[in-house]
PDB file of C-alpha atoms in Angstrom:
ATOM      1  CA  UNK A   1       8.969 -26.596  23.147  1.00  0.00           C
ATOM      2  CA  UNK A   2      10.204 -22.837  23.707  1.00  0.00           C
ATOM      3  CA  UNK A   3      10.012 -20.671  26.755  1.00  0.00           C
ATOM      4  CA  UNK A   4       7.998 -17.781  26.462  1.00  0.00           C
ATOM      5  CA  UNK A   5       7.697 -14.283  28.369  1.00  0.00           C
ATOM      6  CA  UNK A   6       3.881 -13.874  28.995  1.00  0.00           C
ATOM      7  CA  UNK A   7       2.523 -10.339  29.862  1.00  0.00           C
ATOM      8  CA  UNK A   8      -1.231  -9.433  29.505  1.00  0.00           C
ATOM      9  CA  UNK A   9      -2.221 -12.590  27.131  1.00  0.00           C
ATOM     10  CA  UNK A  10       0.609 -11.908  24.778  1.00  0.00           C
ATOM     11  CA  UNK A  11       3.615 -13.301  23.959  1.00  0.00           C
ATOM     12  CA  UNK A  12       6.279 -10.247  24.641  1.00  0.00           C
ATOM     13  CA  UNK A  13       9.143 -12.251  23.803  1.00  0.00           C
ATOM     14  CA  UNK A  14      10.433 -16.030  23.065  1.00  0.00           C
ATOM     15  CA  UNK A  15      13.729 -17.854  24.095  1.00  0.00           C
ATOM     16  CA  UNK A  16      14.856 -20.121  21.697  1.00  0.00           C
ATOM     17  CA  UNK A  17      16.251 -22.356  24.068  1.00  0.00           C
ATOM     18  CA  UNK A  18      16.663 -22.719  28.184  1.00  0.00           C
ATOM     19  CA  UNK A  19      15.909 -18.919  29.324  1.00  0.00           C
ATOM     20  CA  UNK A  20      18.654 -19.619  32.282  1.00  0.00           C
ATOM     21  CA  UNK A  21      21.095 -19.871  29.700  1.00  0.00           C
ATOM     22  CA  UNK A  22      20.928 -17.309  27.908  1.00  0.00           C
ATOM     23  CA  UNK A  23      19.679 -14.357  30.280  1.00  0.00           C
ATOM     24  CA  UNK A  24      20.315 -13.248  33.340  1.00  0.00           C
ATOM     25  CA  UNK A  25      18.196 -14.589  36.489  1.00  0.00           C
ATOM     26  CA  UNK A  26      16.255 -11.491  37.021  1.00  0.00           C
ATOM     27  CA  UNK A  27      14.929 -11.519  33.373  1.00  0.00           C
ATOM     28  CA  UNK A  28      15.078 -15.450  32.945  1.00  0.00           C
ATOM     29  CA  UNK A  29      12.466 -15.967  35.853  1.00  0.00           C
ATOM     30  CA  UNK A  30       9.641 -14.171  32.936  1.00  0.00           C
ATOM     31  CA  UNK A  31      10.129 -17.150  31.071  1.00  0.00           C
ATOM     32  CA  UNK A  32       8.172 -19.275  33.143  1.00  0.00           C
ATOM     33  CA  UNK A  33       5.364 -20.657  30.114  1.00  0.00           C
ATOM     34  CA  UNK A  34       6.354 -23.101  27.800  1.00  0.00           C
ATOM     35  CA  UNK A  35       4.911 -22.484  24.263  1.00  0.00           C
ATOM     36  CA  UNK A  36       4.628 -24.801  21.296  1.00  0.00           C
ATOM     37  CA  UNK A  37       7.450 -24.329  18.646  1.00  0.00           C
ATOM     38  CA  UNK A  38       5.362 -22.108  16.088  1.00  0.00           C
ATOM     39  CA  UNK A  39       5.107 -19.414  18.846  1.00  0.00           C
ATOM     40  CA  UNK A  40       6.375 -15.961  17.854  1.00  0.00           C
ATOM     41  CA  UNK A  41       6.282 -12.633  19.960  1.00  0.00           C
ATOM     42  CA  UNK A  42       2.974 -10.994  19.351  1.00  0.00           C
ATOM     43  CA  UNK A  43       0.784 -14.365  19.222  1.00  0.00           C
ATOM     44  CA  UNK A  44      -1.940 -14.577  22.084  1.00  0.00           C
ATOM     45  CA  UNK A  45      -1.509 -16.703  24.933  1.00  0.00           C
ATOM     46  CA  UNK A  46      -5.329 -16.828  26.562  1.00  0.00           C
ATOM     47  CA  UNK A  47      -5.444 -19.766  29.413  1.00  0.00           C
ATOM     48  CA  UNK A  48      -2.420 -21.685  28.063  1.00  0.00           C
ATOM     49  CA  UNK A  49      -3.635 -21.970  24.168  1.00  0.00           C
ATOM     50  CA  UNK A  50      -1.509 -20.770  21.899  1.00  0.00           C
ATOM     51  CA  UNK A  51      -3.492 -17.806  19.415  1.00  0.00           C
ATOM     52  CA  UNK A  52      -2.685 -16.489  16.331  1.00  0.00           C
ATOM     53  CA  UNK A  53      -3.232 -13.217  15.583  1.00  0.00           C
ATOM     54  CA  UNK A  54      -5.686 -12.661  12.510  1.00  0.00           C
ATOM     55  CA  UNK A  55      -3.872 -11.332   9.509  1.00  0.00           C
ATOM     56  CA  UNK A  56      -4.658  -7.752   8.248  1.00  0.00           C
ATOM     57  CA  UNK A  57      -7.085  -7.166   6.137  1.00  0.00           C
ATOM     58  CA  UNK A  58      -5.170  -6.551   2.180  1.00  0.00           C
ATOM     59  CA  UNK A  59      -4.002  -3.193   1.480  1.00  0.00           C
ATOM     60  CA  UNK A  60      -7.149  -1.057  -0.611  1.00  0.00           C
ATOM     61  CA  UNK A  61      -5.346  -0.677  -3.896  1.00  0.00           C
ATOM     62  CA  UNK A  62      -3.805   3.035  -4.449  1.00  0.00           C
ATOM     63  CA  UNK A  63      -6.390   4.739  -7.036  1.00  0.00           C
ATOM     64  CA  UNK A  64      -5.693   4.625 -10.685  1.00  0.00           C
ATOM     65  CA  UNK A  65      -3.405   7.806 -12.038  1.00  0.00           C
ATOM     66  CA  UNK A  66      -3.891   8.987 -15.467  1.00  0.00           C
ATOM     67  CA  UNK A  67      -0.319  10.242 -16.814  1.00  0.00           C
ATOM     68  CA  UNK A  68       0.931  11.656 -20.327  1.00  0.00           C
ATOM     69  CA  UNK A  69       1.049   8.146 -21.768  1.00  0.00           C
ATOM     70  CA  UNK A  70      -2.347   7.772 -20.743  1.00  0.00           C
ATOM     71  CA  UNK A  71      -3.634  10.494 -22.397  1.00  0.00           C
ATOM     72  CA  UNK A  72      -1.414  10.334 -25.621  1.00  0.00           C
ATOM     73  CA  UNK A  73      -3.015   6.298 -25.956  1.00  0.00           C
ATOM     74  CA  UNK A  74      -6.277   7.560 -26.442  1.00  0.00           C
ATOM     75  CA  UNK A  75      -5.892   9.945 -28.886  1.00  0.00           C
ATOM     76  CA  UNK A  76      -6.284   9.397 -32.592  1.00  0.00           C
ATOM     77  CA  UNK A  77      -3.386  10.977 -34.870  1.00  0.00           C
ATOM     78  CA  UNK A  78      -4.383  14.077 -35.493  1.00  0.00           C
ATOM     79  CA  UNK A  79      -4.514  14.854 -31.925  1.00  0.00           C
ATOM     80  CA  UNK A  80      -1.665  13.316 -31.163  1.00  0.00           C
ATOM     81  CA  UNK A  81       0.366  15.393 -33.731  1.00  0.00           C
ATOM     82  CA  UNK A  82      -1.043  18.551 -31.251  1.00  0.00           C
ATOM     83  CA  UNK A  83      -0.352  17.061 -28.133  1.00  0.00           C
ATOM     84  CA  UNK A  84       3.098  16.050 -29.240  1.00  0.00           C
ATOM     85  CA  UNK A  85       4.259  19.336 -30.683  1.00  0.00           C
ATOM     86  CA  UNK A  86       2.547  21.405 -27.630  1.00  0.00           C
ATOM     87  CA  UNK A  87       0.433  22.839 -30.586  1.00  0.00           C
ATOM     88  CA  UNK A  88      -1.327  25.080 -27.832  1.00  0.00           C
ATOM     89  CA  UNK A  89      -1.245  26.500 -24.343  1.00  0.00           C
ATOM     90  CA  UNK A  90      -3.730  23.929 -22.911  1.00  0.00           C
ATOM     91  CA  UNK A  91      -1.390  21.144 -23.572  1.00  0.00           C
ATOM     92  CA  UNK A  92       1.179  22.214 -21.994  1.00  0.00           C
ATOM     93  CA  UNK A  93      -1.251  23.279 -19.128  1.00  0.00           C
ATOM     94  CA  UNK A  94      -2.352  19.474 -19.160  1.00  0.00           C
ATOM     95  CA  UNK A  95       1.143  17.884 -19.322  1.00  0.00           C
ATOM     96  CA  UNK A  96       1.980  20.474 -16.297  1.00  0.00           C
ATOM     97  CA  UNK A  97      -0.644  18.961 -14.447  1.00  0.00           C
ATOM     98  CA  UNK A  98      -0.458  14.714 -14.841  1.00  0.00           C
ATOM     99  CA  UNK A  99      -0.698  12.790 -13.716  1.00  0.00           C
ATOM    100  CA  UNK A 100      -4.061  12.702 -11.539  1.00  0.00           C
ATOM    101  CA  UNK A 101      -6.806  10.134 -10.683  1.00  0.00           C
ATOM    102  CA  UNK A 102     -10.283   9.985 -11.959  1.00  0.00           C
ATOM    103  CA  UNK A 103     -11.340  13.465 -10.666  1.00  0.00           C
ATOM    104  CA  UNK A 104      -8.605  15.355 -11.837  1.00  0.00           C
ATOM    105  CA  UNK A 105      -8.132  13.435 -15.180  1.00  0.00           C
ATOM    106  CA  UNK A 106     -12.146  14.412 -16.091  1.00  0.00           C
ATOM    107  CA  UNK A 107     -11.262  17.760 -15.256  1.00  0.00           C
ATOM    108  CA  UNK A 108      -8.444  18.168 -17.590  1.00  0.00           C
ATOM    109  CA  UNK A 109      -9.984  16.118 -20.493  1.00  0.00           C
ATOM    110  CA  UNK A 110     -13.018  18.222 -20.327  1.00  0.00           C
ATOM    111  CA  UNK A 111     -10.235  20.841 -20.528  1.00  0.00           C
ATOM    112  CA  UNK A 112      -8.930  19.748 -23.892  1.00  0.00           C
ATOM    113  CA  UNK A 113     -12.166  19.076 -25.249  1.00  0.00           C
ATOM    114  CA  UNK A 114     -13.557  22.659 -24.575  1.00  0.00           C
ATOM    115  CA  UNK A 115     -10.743  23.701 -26.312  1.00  0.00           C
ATOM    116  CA  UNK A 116     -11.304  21.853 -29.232  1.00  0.00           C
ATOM    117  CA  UNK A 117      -8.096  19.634 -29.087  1.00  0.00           C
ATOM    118  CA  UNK A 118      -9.328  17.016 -28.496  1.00  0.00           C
ATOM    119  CA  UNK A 119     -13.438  15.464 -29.217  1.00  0.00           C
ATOM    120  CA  UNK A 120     -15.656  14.273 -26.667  1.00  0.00           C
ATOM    121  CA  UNK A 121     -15.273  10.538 -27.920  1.00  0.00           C
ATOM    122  CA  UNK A 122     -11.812  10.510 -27.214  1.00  0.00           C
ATOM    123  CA  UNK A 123     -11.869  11.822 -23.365  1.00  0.00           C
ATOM    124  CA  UNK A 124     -14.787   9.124 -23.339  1.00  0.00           C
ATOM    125  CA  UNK A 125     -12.101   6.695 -24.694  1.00  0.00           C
ATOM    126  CA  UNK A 126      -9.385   8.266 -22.434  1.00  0.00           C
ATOM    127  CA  UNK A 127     -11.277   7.702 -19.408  1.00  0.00           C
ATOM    128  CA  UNK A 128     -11.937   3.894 -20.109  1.00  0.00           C
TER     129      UNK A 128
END
């Protein structure tokens, strides 16, 4: 058993061994509630039962970004002979502005497509 500092149903800190040993008197009185070994600071401590905090809920995934390589993957060889050369000003536009997530990366295929660098099947394919 440990020795735990108790304040407001929390554990605010936990001596690892006999709090009179280790601290001064003044601070050693707050460790006045012996917990059960798998005690760490932060737990709960609601009418002398030991509780666990619940875990966070996972991290939402960061959204997908569409990048050069991205782009260059869908592309059949012709286009990729334009892209690769920066056969035109909306290339290099495009390049400029990846990578981007969904929103951005319709934008910019729509871009290419209405200027006839690329079809419509590929942005279809681009976009996945």
């Amino acid at each position: 058993m440990k020795y735990a500092w108790i304040q407001n149903d929390k554990i605010r800190d936990v001596a690892h061994s006999n709090p009179a040993e280790i601290y001064h008197p003044d601070v050693a009185v707050f460790y006045d509630t012996q917990v059960p070994d798998n005690a760490v600071n932060g737990d709960g401590w609601v009418n002398g039962v030991l509780v666990k905090p619940e875990p966070p809920p996972p991290a939402e995934p960061a959204p997908r970004q569409w990048t050069v390589d991205n782009f260059r993957a869908g592309m059949t060889l012709a286009e990729k002979t334009k892209w690769d050369s920066d056969a035109a000003p909306e290339i290099k536009t495009v390049k400029a502005e990846l990578p981007k997530e969904l929103a951005g990366a319709t934008e910019l295929l729509d871009f290419l497509v209405s200027a006839n660098l690329i079809s419509q099947s590929t942005a279809d394919k681009i976009r996945g």
